[in-house]
XYZ file of C-alpha atoms in Angstrom:
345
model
C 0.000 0.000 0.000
C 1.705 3.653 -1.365
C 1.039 6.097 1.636
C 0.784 9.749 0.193
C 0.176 13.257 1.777
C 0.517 16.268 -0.091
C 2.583 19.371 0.714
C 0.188 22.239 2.235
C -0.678 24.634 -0.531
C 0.009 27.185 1.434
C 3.577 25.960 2.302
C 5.964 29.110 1.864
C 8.689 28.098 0.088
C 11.116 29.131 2.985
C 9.233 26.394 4.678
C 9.466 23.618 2.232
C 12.722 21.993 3.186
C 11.540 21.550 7.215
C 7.543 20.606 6.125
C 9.519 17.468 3.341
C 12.119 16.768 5.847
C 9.155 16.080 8.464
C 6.901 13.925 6.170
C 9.668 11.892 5.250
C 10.261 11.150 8.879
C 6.962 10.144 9.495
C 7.273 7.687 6.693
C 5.478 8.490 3.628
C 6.430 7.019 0.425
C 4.980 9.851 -1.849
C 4.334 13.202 -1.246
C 2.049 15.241 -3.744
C 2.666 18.681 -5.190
C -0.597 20.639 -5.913
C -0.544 23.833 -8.402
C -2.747 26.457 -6.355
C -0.943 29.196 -5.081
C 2.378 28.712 -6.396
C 4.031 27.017 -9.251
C 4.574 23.586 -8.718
C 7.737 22.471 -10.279
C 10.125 25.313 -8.615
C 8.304 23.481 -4.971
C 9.222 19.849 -6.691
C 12.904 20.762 -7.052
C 13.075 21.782 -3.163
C 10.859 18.906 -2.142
C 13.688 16.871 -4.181
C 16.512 18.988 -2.590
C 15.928 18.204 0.987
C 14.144 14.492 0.610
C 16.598 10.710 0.276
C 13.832 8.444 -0.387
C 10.020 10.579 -0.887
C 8.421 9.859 -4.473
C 7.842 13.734 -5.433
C 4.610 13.836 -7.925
C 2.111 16.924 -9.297
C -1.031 16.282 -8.262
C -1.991 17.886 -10.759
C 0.112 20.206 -12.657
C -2.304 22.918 -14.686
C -1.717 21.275 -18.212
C -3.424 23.636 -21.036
C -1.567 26.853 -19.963
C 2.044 25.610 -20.840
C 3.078 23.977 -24.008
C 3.703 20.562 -23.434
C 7.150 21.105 -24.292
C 7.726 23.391 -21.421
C 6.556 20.498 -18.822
C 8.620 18.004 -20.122
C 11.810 19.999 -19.778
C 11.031 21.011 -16.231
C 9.926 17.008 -15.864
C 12.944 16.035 -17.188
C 14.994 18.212 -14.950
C 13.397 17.461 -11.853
C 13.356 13.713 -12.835
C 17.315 14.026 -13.447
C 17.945 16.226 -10.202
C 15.991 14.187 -8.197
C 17.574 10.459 -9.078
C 14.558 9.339 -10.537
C 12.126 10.152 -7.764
C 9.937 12.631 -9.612
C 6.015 11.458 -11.154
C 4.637 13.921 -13.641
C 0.639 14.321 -12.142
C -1.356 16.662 -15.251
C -5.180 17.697 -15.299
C -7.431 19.879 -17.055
C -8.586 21.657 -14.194
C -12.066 23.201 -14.550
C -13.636 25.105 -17.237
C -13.736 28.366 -15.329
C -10.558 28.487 -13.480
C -9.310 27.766 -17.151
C -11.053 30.347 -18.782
C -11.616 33.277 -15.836
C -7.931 32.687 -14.120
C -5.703 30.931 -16.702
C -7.416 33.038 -20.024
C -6.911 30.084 -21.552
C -9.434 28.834 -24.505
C -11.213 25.950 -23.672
C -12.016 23.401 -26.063
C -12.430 19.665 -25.834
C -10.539 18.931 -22.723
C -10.449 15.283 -23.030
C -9.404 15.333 -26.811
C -6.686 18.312 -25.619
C -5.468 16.537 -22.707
C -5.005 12.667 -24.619
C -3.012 14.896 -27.100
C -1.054 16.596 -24.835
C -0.207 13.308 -23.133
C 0.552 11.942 -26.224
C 3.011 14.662 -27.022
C 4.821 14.505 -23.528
C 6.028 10.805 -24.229
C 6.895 11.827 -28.073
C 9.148 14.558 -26.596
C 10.285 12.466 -23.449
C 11.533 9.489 -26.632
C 13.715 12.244 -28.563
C 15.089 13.684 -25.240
C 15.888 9.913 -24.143
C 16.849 8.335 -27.559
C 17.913 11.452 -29.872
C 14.665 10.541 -32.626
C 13.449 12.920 -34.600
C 10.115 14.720 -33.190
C 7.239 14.205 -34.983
C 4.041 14.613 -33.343
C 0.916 15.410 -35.136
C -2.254 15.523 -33.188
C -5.564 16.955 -32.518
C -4.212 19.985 -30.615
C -0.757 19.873 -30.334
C 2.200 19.410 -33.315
C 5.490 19.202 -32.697
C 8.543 18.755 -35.285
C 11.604 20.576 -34.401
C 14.014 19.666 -31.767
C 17.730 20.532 -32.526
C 20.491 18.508 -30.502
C 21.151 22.070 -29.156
C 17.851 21.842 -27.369
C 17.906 18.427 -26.433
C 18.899 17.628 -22.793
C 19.864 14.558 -24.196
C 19.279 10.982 -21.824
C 18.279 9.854 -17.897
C 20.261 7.289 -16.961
C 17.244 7.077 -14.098
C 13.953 6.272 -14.465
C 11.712 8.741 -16.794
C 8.921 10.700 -15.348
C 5.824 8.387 -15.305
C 2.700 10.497 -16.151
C -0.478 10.512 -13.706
C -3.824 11.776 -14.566
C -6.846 12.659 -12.287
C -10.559 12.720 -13.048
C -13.778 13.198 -12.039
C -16.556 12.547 -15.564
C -16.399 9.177 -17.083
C -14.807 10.656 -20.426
C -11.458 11.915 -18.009
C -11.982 8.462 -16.162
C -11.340 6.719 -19.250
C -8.736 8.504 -20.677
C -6.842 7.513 -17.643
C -7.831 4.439 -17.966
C -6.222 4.400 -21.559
C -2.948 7.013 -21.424
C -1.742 7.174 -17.734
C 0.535 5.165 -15.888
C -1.475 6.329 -12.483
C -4.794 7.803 -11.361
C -4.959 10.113 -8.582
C -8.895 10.053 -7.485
C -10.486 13.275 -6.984
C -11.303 13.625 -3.132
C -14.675 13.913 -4.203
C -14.548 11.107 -6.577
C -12.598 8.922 -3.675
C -15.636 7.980 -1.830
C -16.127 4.142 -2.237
C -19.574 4.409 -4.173
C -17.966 6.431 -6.520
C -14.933 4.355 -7.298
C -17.436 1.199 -7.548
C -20.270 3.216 -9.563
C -17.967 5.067 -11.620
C -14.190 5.655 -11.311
C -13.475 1.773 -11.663
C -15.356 1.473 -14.939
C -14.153 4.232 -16.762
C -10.359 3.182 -15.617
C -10.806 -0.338 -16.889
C -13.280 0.818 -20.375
C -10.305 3.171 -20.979
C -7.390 0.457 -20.114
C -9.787 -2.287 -22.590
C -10.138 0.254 -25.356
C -6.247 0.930 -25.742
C -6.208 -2.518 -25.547
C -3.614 -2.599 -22.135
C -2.336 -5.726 -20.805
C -0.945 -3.947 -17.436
C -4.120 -3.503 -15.409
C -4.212 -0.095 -16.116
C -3.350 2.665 -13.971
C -2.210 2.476 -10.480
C -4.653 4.006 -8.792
C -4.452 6.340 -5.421
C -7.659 7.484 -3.506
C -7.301 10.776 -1.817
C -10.571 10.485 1.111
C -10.623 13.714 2.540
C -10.954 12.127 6.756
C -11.808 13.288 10.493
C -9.427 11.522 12.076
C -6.705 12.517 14.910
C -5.235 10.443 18.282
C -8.234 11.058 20.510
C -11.906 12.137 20.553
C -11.482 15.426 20.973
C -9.418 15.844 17.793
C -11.839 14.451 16.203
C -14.026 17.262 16.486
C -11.323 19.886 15.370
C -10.820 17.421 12.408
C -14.447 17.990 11.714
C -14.857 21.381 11.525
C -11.813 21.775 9.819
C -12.809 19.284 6.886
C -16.324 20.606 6.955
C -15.471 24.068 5.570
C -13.073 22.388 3.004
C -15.678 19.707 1.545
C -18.470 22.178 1.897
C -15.856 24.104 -0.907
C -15.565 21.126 -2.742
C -18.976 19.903 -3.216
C -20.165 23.658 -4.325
C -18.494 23.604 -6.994
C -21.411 21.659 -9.640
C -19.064 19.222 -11.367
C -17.938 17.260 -8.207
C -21.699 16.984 -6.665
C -21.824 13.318 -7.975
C -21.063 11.567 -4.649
C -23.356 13.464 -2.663
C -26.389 12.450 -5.154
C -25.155 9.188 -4.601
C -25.210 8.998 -1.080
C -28.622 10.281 -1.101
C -27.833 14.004 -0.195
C -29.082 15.699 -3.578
C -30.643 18.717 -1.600
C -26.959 19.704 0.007
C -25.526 19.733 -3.236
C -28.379 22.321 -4.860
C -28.245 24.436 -1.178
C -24.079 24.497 -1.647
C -24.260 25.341 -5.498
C -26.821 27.858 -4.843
C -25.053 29.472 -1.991
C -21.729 29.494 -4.040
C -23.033 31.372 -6.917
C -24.714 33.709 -4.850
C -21.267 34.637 -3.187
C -22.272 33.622 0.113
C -19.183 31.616 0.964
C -19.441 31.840 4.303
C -22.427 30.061 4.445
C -21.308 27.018 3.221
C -19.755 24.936 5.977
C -23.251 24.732 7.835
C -25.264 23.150 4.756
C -22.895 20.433 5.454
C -24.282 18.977 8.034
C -22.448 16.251 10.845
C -25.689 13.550 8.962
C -24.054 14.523 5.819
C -20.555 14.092 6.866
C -20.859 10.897 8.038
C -21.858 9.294 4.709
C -19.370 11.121 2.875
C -15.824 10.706 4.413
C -13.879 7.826 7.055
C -14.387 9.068 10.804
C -11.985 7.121 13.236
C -9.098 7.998 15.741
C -5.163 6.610 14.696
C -5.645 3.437 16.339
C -8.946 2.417 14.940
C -8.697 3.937 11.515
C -6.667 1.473 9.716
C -9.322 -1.007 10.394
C -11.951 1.868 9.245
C -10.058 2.317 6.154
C -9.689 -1.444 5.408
C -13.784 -1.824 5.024
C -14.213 1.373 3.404
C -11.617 0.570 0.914
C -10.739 -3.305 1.004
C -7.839 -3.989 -2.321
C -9.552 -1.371 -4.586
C -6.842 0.848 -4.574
C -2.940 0.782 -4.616
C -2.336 3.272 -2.190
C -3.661 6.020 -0.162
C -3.754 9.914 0.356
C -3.600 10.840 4.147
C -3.006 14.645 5.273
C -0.017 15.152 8.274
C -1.470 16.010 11.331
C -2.000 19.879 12.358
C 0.743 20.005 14.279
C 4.156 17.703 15.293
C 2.629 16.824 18.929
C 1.131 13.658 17.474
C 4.311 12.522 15.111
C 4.751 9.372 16.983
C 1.676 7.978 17.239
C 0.711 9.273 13.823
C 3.902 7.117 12.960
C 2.139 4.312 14.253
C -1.034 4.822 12.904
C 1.282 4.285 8.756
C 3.019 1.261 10.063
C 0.048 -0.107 10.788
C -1.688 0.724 7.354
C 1.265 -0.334 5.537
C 0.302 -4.009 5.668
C 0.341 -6.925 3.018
C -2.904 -5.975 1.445
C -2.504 -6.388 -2.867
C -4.283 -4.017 -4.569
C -6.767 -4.904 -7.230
C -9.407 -3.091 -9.838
């Protein structure tokens, strides 16, 4: 089982050696770099810097902004600087982040982003092998690379490429292009993976006619969970406001119509386009919480996470507690979840 946190968003970068240094202690095997606040590939080559033995992955780097030629060189860097220890995580984000805060056109984004996959392991072939580029696809050509551009071979492992999704279309393309899924919090509910996630993976991995299994696939369950009771309750109120967020936001309402909770995904949509953000943690209600994430302290929540999640997954998202008082027990709690369980899909 691949234990994951991410890196806070918020982490300054000032801070990033001393917050990698500490999740490597507590013994994660992968940490995951978001793109929100900052650019993520300047916070992968710290991460990388001050880290032995962490996996360092995007999850998920803002694809349709950036040629595809500009990821791969700073994937190829950080793969290089970082011994082979760097995953390439892209997404499509959502139509109006894309459009409002990237000004970027907006098209087909499953047809743009199977392209622009496609042209990240054309490119990633003439950097390792010296070919000649020559990618012609729905979005994206590419034919010029002169050895004086070419940074030329790894001699570690090339950046694998993830993919994330929440619609069956993205699902599938997963399913079909990407060596690993991250699952959506949202999407990470159990209902969801069996109603929908799962499918699409292994309809995508069928159509491109895979042999593999597919993608490896990490579940991200956003969880109130700490060492005693009374954390729990912080934990609550902390994940309330961030899922009420979430679940505003139209396209990820799916797993609250399918635990039965249709009305608290109108009241949070409504109350999000009216501006009334502060609202929003109090639709959410402790009834609703309880269907929708894993509620358990450290010791009991490997068990909790076991029958939520049984083998349908390869490995799983957990956030580091609030604060180092709890390190050692926290510790614990991943020694304990690392077990002998064999993931299936």
């Amino acid at each position: 089982m691949e234990l994951v946190t991410s890196l806070p968003a918020d982490t300054p970068l000032s801070e990033v050696a001393t917050r990698i240094r500490r999740i490597e202690a507590l013994g994660f095997d992968t940490v995951h770099i978001s793109e929100t606040v900052r650019d993520p590939f300047g916070v992968c080559a710290l991460a990388a810097e001050h880290s032995t033995t962490l996996t360092i992955r995007t999850s998920m780097v803002v694809a349709f902004p950036r040629s595809p030629m500009l990821t791969a060189y700073a994937a190829w860097d950080l793969a290089r600087f970082s011994a082979g220890r760097f995953q390439l995580g892209i997404a499509s984000q959502v139509r109006g982040n894309m459009v409002g805060r990237y000004s970027t056109p907006w098209t087909d984004p499953v047809a743009q982003l199977s392209d622009y996959a496609a042209a990240l392991r054309a490119i990633f072939a003439s950097f390792q092998t010296g070919s000649r580029l020559d990618h012609h696809g729905s979005h994206y050509e590419f034919t010029r690379l002169q050895p004086y551009f070419n940074p030329g071979p790894l001699d570690v492992t090339p950046p694998s490429l993830w993919m994330g999704g929440v619609g069956p279309r993205m699902c599938e393309l997963a399913g079909a292009a990407a060596d690993g899924f991250v699952a959506h919090p949202t999407g990470s509910h159990p209902l969801s993976l069996a109603d929908r996630v799962l499918p699409a993976l292994r309809a995508g991995a069928e159509r491109a006619g895979r042999t593999d299994g597919g993608p490896r696939i990490i579940v991200v369950p956003k969880m109130i969970t700490g060492p005693d009771a009374e954390s729990l309750a912080e934990s609550r109120e902390r994940l309330r406001s961030e899922l009420a967020f979430l679940y505003s936001t139209p396209a990820y309402r799916g797993t609250l119509d399918l635990v039965g909770h249709p009305e608290t995904a109108d009241r949070l949509s409504a109350a999000a386009h009216a501006g009334a953000w502060t609202d929003l943690p109090a639709i959410l209600t402790d009834e609703v919480l309880e269907t929708l994430v894993p509620e358990a302290i450290y010791a009991d929540l490997p068990t909790v996470l076991d029958r939520w999640y049984g083998s349908h997954c390869d490995g799983i998202a957990l956030q580091i507690p609030p604060t180092t008082d709890d390190d050692d027990q926290f510790r614990d709690l991943l020694t304990a979840l690392r077990g002998p369980r064999t993931a299936t899909s």
